[in-house]
Amino acid sequence: MAEIRYRPARLADVPAMGAIITGFADQKLMLQRSQSELYENVRDFLVAEAEVGGICGCVALHIDTDRIAEVKALAVASSAQGLGIGRGLVLAAIDTARELGLERVFCLTYQADFFAKLGFTKVDRARLPDKVWGECVRCHRFLDCDEVAMWRLVDVPTAAPN
């Protein structure tokens, strides 16, 4: 397996990030992110870069308040699935949250089992008012959202992989 490096995203990474995200959004497995949204928020993103093959995954850490941030837009190229890259991206986002002094990270996901293995627990969406009323309310799925809200403390160790 080629070595994977996790690093902050750069503007040149946006087309590859967009292609990976669009593949899953087209399957209704995650929300679509426009190219303009990716460019506007590129500083929130981390990417996984394979030694051979380039960008193979991305994740955003979007700060909501001085205490909490959202792990979002996690996507790993189909060709790189099963290699621990998603786990690596989420852990890199949690490390960034720790460096920033955040207490907690959360996500809205269809992959609850994956996030549970990383120490996230289910939470009522009402516990995330800044997210729900700041961003979710603008989503076309707002009244019919079926994503699972989960969160975890930043300084809690992550369980070893199964």
JSON list of C-alpha atoms in Angstrom, two decimals:
[
{"chain": "A", "resi": 1, "resn": "MET", "atom": "CA", "xyz": [0.00, 0.00, 0.00]},
{"chain": "A", "resi": 2, "resn": "ALA", "atom": "CA", "xyz": [1.25, 3.49, -0.83]},
{"chain": "A", "resi": 3, "resn": "GLU", "atom": "CA", "xyz": [1.99, 5.82, 2.05]},
{"chain": "A", "resi": 4, "resn": "ILE", "atom": "CA", "xyz": [-0.85, 8.19, 2.97]},
{"chain": "A", "resi": 5, "resn": "ARG", "atom": "CA", "xyz": [-0.14, 11.71, 4.14]},
{"chain": "A", "resi": 6, "resn": "TYR", "atom": "CA", "xyz": [-2.77, 13.86, 5.90]},
{"chain": "A", "resi": 7, "resn": "ARG", "atom": "CA", "xyz": [-2.44, 17.59, 5.41]},
{"chain": "A", "resi": 8, "resn": "PRO", "atom": "CA", "xyz": [-4.44, 20.81, 5.14]},
{"chain": "A", "resi": 9, "resn": "ALA", "atom": "CA", "xyz": [-6.20, 21.18, 1.79]},
{"chain": "A", "resi": 10, "resn": "ARG", "atom": "CA", "xyz": [-4.93, 23.60, -0.83]},
{"chain": "A", "resi": 11, "resn": "LEU", "atom": "CA", "xyz": [-6.86, 25.34, -3.58]},
{"chain": "A", "resi": 12, "resn": "ALA", "atom": "CA", "xyz": [-5.38, 22.95, -6.14]},
{"chain": "A", "resi": 13, "resn": "ASP", "atom": "CA", "xyz": [-7.01, 20.03, -4.25]},
{"chain": "A", "resi": 14, "resn": "VAL", "atom": "CA", "xyz": [-10.58, 21.31, -4.71]},
{"chain": "A", "resi": 15, "resn": "PRO", "atom": "CA", "xyz": [-11.34, 19.60, -8.05]},
{"chain": "A", "resi": 16, "resn": "ALA", "atom": "CA", "xyz": [-10.26, 16.19, -6.68]},
{"chain": "A", "resi": 17, "resn": "MET", "atom": "CA", "xyz": [-12.19, 16.75, -3.44]},
{"chain": "A", "resi": 18, "resn": "GLY", "atom": "CA", "xyz": [-15.26, 17.76, -5.42]},
{"chain": "A", "resi": 19, "resn": "ALA", "atom": "CA", "xyz": [-15.06, 14.66, -7.60]},
{"chain": "A", "resi": 20, "resn": "ILE", "atom": "CA", "xyz": [-14.85, 12.33, -4.59]},
{"chain": "A", "resi": 21, "resn": "ILE", "atom": "CA", "xyz": [-17.73, 14.06, -2.79]},
{"chain": "A", "resi": 22, "resn": "THR", "atom": "CA", "xyz": [-19.92, 14.17, -5.90]},
{"chain": "A", "resi": 23, "resn": "GLY", "atom": "CA", "xyz": [-19.56, 10.41, -6.38]},
{"chain": "A", "resi": 24, "resn": "PHE", "atom": "CA", "xyz": [-21.15, 9.79, -2.99]},
{"chain": "A", "resi": 25, "resn": "ALA", "atom": "CA", "xyz": [-23.65, 12.65, -3.23]},
{"chain": "A", "resi": 26, "resn": "ASP", "atom": "CA", "xyz": [-24.92, 11.20, -6.52]},
{"chain": "A", "resi": 27, "resn": "GLN", "atom": "CA", "xyz": [-25.65, 7.97, -4.61]},
{"chain": "A", "resi": 28, "resn": "LYS", "atom": "CA", "xyz": [-27.47, 9.99, -1.88]},
{"chain": "A", "resi": 29, "resn": "LEU", "atom": "CA", "xyz": [-24.84, 8.89, 0.66]},
{"chain": "A", "resi": 30, "resn": "MET", "atom": "CA", "xyz": [-23.84, 12.45, 1.57]},
{"chain": "A", "resi": 31, "resn": "LEU", "atom": "CA", "xyz": [-24.79, 16.02, 0.78]},
{"chain": "A", "resi": 32, "resn": "GLN", "atom": "CA", "xyz": [-23.43, 17.61, -2.37]},
{"chain": "A", "resi": 33, "resn": "ARG", "atom": "CA", "xyz": [-20.83, 20.34, -1.98]},
{"chain": "A", "resi": 34, "resn": "SER", "atom": "CA", "xyz": [-20.47, 22.81, -4.85]},
{"chain": "A", "resi": 35, "resn": "GLN", "atom": "CA", "xyz": [-17.07, 23.82, -6.16]},
{"chain": "A", "resi": 36, "resn": "SER", "atom": "CA", "xyz": [-17.68, 27.35, -4.87]},
{"chain": "A", "resi": 37, "resn": "GLU", "atom": "CA", "xyz": [-18.51, 26.01, -1.40]},
{"chain": "A", "resi": 38, "resn": "LEU", "atom": "CA", "xyz": [-15.32, 23.94, -1.40]},
{"chain": "A", "resi": 39, "resn": "TYR", "atom": "CA", "xyz": [-13.22, 26.94, -2.44]},
{"chain": "A", "resi": 40, "resn": "GLU", "atom": "CA", "xyz": [-14.89, 29.17, 0.18]},
{"chain": "A", "resi": 41, "resn": "ASN", "atom": "CA", "xyz": [-14.23, 26.62, 2.91]},
{"chain": "A", "resi": 42, "resn": "VAL", "atom": "CA", "xyz": [-10.93, 25.11, 1.77]},
{"chain": "A", "resi": 43, "resn": "ARG", "atom": "CA", "xyz": [-9.28, 26.20, 5.05]},
{"chain": "A", "resi": 44, "resn": "ASP", "atom": "CA", "xyz": [-11.67, 23.87, 6.94]},
{"chain": "A", "resi": 45, "resn": "PHE", "atom": "CA", "xyz": [-10.52, 20.82, 4.96]},
{"chain": "A", "resi": 46, "resn": "LEU", "atom": "CA", "xyz": [-7.87, 18.19, 5.44]},
{"chain": "A", "resi": 47, "resn": "VAL", "atom": "CA", "xyz": [-6.99, 15.79, 2.66]},
{"chain": "A", "resi": 48, "resn": "ALA", "atom": "CA", "xyz": [-5.51, 12.33, 2.46]},
{"chain": "A", "resi": 49, "resn": "GLU", "atom": "CA", "xyz": [-2.86, 12.21, -0.25]},
{"chain": "A", "resi": 50, "resn": "ALA", "atom": "CA", "xyz": [-1.48, 8.93, -1.50]},
{"chain": "A", "resi": 51, "resn": "GLU", "atom": "CA", "xyz": [2.20, 8.81, -2.39]},
{"chain": "A", "resi": 52, "resn": "VAL", "atom": "CA", "xyz": [1.04, 7.47, -5.74]},
{"chain": "A", "resi": 53, "resn": "GLY", "atom": "CA", "xyz": [-2.33, 8.60, -7.04]},
{"chain": "A", "resi": 54, "resn": "GLY", "atom": "CA", "xyz": [-2.90, 11.96, -5.36]},
{"chain": "A", "resi": 55, "resn": "ILE", "atom": "CA", "xyz": [-5.89, 13.02, -3.30]},
{"chain": "A", "resi": 56, "resn": "CYS", "atom": "CA", "xyz": [-7.88, 10.01, -2.10]},
{"chain": "A", "resi": 57, "resn": "GLY", "atom": "CA", "xyz": [-10.04, 11.53, 0.65]},
{"chain": "A", "resi": 58, "resn": "CYS", "atom": "CA", "xyz": [-11.10, 14.64, 2.49]},
{"chain": "A", "resi": 59, "resn": "VAL", "atom": "CA", "xyz": [-12.81, 15.86, 5.63]},
{"chain": "A", "resi": 60, "resn": "ALA", "atom": "CA", "xyz": [-13.77, 19.28, 6.96]},
{"chain": "A", "resi": 61, "resn": "LEU", "atom": "CA", "xyz": [-13.58, 20.53, 10.53]},
{"chain": "A", "resi": 62, "resn": "HIS", "atom": "CA", "xyz": [-16.03, 23.42, 10.67]},
{"chain": "A", "resi": 63, "resn": "ILE", "atom": "CA", "xyz": [-15.93, 25.47, 13.87]},
{"chain": "A", "resi": 64, "resn": "ASP", "atom": "CA", "xyz": [-19.37, 26.36, 15.22]},
{"chain": "A", "resi": 65, "resn": "THR", "atom": "CA", "xyz": [-18.51, 27.95, 18.57]},
{"chain": "A", "resi": 66, "resn": "ASP", "atom": "CA", "xyz": [-15.51, 28.34, 20.85]},
{"chain": "A", "resi": 67, "resn": "ARG", "atom": "CA", "xyz": [-16.26, 24.86, 22.24]},
{"chain": "A", "resi": 68, "resn": "ILE", "atom": "CA", "xyz": [-17.54, 22.70, 19.39]},
{"chain": "A", "resi": 69, "resn": "ALA", "atom": "CA", "xyz": [-16.88, 21.96, 15.72]},
{"chain": "A", "resi": 70, "resn": "GLU", "atom": "CA", "xyz": [-18.42, 19.71, 13.12]},
{"chain": "A", "resi": 71, "resn": "VAL", "atom": "CA", "xyz": [-16.60, 16.92, 11.32]},
{"chain": "A", "resi": 72, "resn": "LYS", "atom": "CA", "xyz": [-18.25, 17.01, 7.89]},
{"chain": "A", "resi": 73, "resn": "ALA", "atom": "CA", "xyz": [-17.86, 16.20, 4.22]},
{"chain": "A", "resi": 74, "resn": "LEU", "atom": "CA", "xyz": [-15.89, 13.03, 4.98]},
{"chain": "A", "resi": 75, "resn": "ALA", "atom": "CA", "xyz": [-15.30, 11.17, 1.74]},
{"chain": "A", "resi": 76, "resn": "VAL", "atom": "CA", "xyz": [-12.78, 8.56, 0.63]},
{"chain": "A", "resi": 77, "resn": "ALA", "atom": "CA", "xyz": [-12.36, 7.57, -3.02]},
{"chain": "A", "resi": 78, "resn": "SER", "atom": "CA", "xyz": [-13.95, 4.21, -3.81]},
{"chain": "A", "resi": 79, "resn": "SER", "atom": "CA", "xyz": [-10.55, 2.88, -4.92]},
{"chain": "A", "resi": 80, "resn": "ALA", "atom": "CA", "xyz": [-9.10, 3.68, -1.46]},
{"chain": "A", "resi": 81, "resn": "GLN", "atom": "CA", "xyz": [-11.92, 2.30, 0.71]},
{"chain": "A", "resi": 82, "resn": "GLY", "atom": "CA", "xyz": [-11.03, -0.18, 3.45]},
{"chain": "A", "resi": 83, "resn": "LEU", "atom": "CA", "xyz": [-7.50, 1.14, 4.00]},
{"chain": "A", "resi": 84, "resn": "GLY", "atom": "CA", "xyz": [-8.23, 3.15, 7.16]},
{"chain": "A", "resi": 85, "resn": "ILE", "atom": "CA", "xyz": [-8.15, 6.48, 5.34]},
{"chain": "A", "resi": 86, "resn": "GLY", "atom": "CA", "xyz": [-11.54, 7.62, 6.65]},
{"chain": "A", "resi": 87, "resn": "ARG", "atom": "CA", "xyz": [-10.41, 6.80, 10.18]},
{"chain": "A", "resi": 88, "resn": "GLY", "atom": "CA", "xyz": [-7.15, 8.68, 9.59]},
{"chain": "A", "resi": 89, "resn": "LEU", "atom": "CA", "xyz": [-8.99, 11.73, 8.30]},
{"chain": "A", "resi": 90, "resn": "VAL", "atom": "CA", "xyz": [-11.37, 11.86, 11.27]},
{"chain": "A", "resi": 91, "resn": "LEU", "atom": "CA", "xyz": [-8.50, 11.41, 13.74]},
{"chain": "A", "resi": 92, "resn": "ALA", "atom": "CA", "xyz": [-6.56, 14.18, 11.98]},
{"chain": "A", "resi": 93, "resn": "ALA", "atom": "CA", "xyz": [-9.63, 16.44, 12.30]},
{"chain": "A", "resi": 94, "resn": "ILE", "atom": "CA", "xyz": [-9.88, 15.59, 16.01]},
{"chain": "A", "resi": 95, "resn": "ASP", "atom": "CA", "xyz": [-6.17, 16.40, 16.43]},
{"chain": "A", "resi": 96, "resn": "THR", "atom": "CA", "xyz": [-6.81, 19.78, 14.80]},
{"chain": "A", "resi": 97, "resn": "ALA", "atom": "CA", "xyz": [-9.77, 20.35, 17.14]},
{"chain": "A", "resi": 98, "resn": "ARG", "atom": "CA", "xyz": [-7.49, 19.56, 20.09]},
{"chain": "A", "resi": 99, "resn": "GLU", "atom": "CA", "xyz": [-4.82, 22.00, 18.84]},
{"chain": "A", "resi": 100, "resn": "LEU", "atom": "CA", "xyz": [-7.49, 24.71, 18.57]},
{"chain": "A", "resi": 101, "resn": "GLY", "atom": "CA", "xyz": [-8.67, 24.09, 22.14]},
{"chain": "A", "resi": 102, "resn": "LEU", "atom": "CA", "xyz": [-12.12, 22.75, 21.27]},
{"chain": "A", "resi": 103, "resn": "GLU", "atom": "CA", "xyz": [-13.96, 20.53, 23.76]},
{"chain": "A", "resi": 104, "resn": "ARG", "atom": "CA", "xyz": [-16.13, 18.48, 21.44]},
{"chain": "A", "resi": 105, "resn": "VAL", "atom": "CA", "xyz": [-16.68, 17.52, 17.81]},
{"chain": "A", "resi": 106, "resn": "PHE", "atom": "CA", "xyz": [-19.92, 16.33, 16.25]},
{"chain": "A", "resi": 107, "resn": "CYS", "atom": "CA", "xyz": [-21.17, 14.95, 12.97]},
{"chain": "A", "resi": 108, "resn": "LEU", "atom": "CA", "xyz": [-24.39, 14.26, 11.13]},
{"chain": "A", "resi": 109, "resn": "THR", "atom": "CA", "xyz": [-23.97, 10.95, 9.35]},
{"chain": "A", "resi": 110, "resn": "TYR", "atom": "CA", "xyz": [-25.43, 7.89, 7.68]},
{"chain": "A", "resi": 111, "resn": "GLN", "atom": "CA", "xyz": [-22.41, 5.90, 8.92]},
{"chain": "A", "resi": 112, "resn": "ALA", "atom": "CA", "xyz": [-23.14, 5.71, 12.65]},
{"chain": "A", "resi": 113, "resn": "ASP", "atom": "CA", "xyz": [-21.24, 2.44, 13.17]},
{"chain": "A", "resi": 114, "resn": "PHE", "atom": "CA", "xyz": [-18.08, 3.93, 11.66]},
{"chain": "A", "resi": 115, "resn": "PHE", "atom": "CA", "xyz": [-18.20, 6.98, 13.93]},
{"chain": "A", "resi": 116, "resn": "ALA", "atom": "CA", "xyz": [-19.11, 4.88, 16.99]},
{"chain": "A", "resi": 117, "resn": "LYS", "atom": "CA", "xyz": [-15.81, 2.98, 16.53]},
{"chain": "A", "resi": 118, "resn": "LEU", "atom": "CA", "xyz": [-14.07, 6.36, 16.80]},
{"chain": "A", "resi": 119, "resn": "GLY", "atom": "CA", "xyz": [-15.69, 7.20, 20.13]},
{"chain": "A", "resi": 120, "resn": "PHE", "atom": "CA", "xyz": [-18.72, 9.15, 18.89]},
{"chain": "A", "resi": 121, "resn": "THR", "atom": "CA", "xyz": [-22.07, 8.58, 20.57]},
{"chain": "A", "resi": 122, "resn": "LYS", "atom": "CA", "xyz": [-25.55, 9.39, 19.33]},
{"chain": "A", "resi": 123, "resn": "VAL", "atom": "CA", "xyz": [-27.03, 12.67, 20.50]},
{"chain": "A", "resi": 124, "resn": "ASP", "atom": "CA", "xyz": [-30.36, 14.40, 20.02]},
{"chain": "A", "resi": 125, "resn": "ARG", "atom": "CA", "xyz": [-30.04, 16.96, 17.23]},
{"chain": "A", "resi": 126, "resn": "ALA", "atom": "CA", "xyz": [-31.64, 19.52, 19.58]},
{"chain": "A", "resi": 127, "resn": "ARG", "atom": "CA", "xyz": [-28.29, 19.55, 21.48]},
{"chain": "A", "resi": 128, "resn": "LEU", "atom": "CA", "xyz": [-26.77, 21.20, 18.39]},
{"chain": "A", "resi": 129, "resn": "PRO", "atom": "CA", "xyz": [-28.84, 24.38, 18.01]},
{"chain": "A", "resi": 130, "resn": "ASP", "atom": "CA", "xyz": [-26.10, 26.38, 16.25]},
{"chain": "A", "resi": 131, "resn": "LYS", "atom": "CA", "xyz": [-25.90, 23.71, 13.55]},
{"chain": "A", "resi": 132, "resn": "VAL", "atom": "CA", "xyz": [-29.63, 23.08, 13.23]},
{"chain": "A", "resi": 133, "resn": "TRP", "atom": "CA", "xyz": [-30.68, 26.71, 13.07]},
{"chain": "A", "resi": 134, "resn": "GLY", "atom": "CA", "xyz": [-27.56, 28.05, 11.38]},
{"chain": "A", "resi": 135, "resn": "GLU", "atom": "CA", "xyz": [-27.04, 25.60, 8.54]},
{"chain": "A", "resi": 136, "resn": "CYS", "atom": "CA", "xyz": [-29.49, 22.68, 8.62]},
{"chain": "A", "resi": 137, "resn": "VAL", "atom": "CA", "xyz": [-32.51, 24.95, 8.33]},
{"chain": "A", "resi": 138, "resn": "ARG", "atom": "CA", "xyz": [-31.28, 25.93, 4.83]},
{"chain": "A", "resi": 139, "resn": "CYS", "atom": "CA", "xyz": [-30.96, 22.31, 3.66]},
{"chain": "A", "resi": 140, "resn": "HIS", "atom": "CA", "xyz": [-33.61, 20.88, 1.33]},
{"chain": "A", "resi": 141, "resn": "ARG", "atom": "CA", "xyz": [-33.78, 17.82, 3.62]},
{"chain": "A", "resi": 142, "resn": "PHE", "atom": "CA", "xyz": [-34.37, 19.84, 6.80]},
{"chain": "A", "resi": 143, "resn": "LEU", "atom": "CA", "xyz": [-37.90, 18.61, 7.51]},
{"chain": "A", "resi": 144, "resn": "ASP", "atom": "CA", "xyz": [-37.11, 15.05, 6.42]},
{"chain": "A", "resi": 145, "resn": "CYS", "atom": "CA", "xyz": [-33.51, 14.62, 7.63]},
{"chain": "A", "resi": 146, "resn": "ASP", "atom": "CA", "xyz": [-32.50, 11.04, 8.30]},
{"chain": "A", "resi": 147, "resn": "GLU", "atom": "CA", "xyz": [-28.88, 11.64, 9.29]},
{"chain": "A", "resi": 148, "resn": "VAL", "atom": "CA", "xyz": [-27.79, 10.54, 12.76]},
{"chain": "A", "resi": 149, "resn": "ALA", "atom": "CA", "xyz": [-26.32, 13.21, 15.05]},
{"chain": "A", "resi": 150, "resn": "MET", "atom": "CA", "xyz": [-23.25, 12.04, 16.99]},
{"chain": "A", "resi": 151, "resn": "TRP", "atom": "CA", "xyz": [-20.54, 13.66, 19.07]},
{"chain": "A", "resi": 152, "resn": "ARG", "atom": "CA", "xyz": [-17.47, 13.00, 21.16]},
{"chain": "A", "resi": 153, "resn": "LEU", "atom": "CA", "xyz": [-15.18, 14.81, 23.52]},
{"chain": "A", "resi": 154, "resn": "VAL", "atom": "CA", "xyz": [-11.90, 15.83, 21.90]},
{"chain": "A", "resi": 155, "resn": "ASP", "atom": "CA", "xyz": [-9.64, 14.63, 24.71]},
{"chain": "A", "resi": 156, "resn": "VAL", "atom": "CA", "xyz": [-11.13, 11.13, 25.01]},
{"chain": "A", "resi": 157, "resn": "PRO", "atom": "CA", "xyz": [-8.81, 8.46, 23.60]},
{"chain": "A", "resi": 158, "resn": "THR", "atom": "CA", "xyz": [-10.08, 6.64, 20.52]},
{"chain": "A", "resi": 159, "resn": "ALA", "atom": "CA", "xyz": [-10.61, 2.90, 20.89]},
{"chain": "A", "resi": 160, "resn": "ALA", "atom": "CA", "xyz": [-8.25, 0.62, 18.99]},
{"chain": "A", "resi": 161, "resn": "PRO", "atom": "CA", "xyz": [-9.60, -0.59, 15.64]},
{"chain": "A", "resi": 162, "resn": "ASN", "atom": "CA", "xyz": [-11.57, -3.84, 15.64]}
]
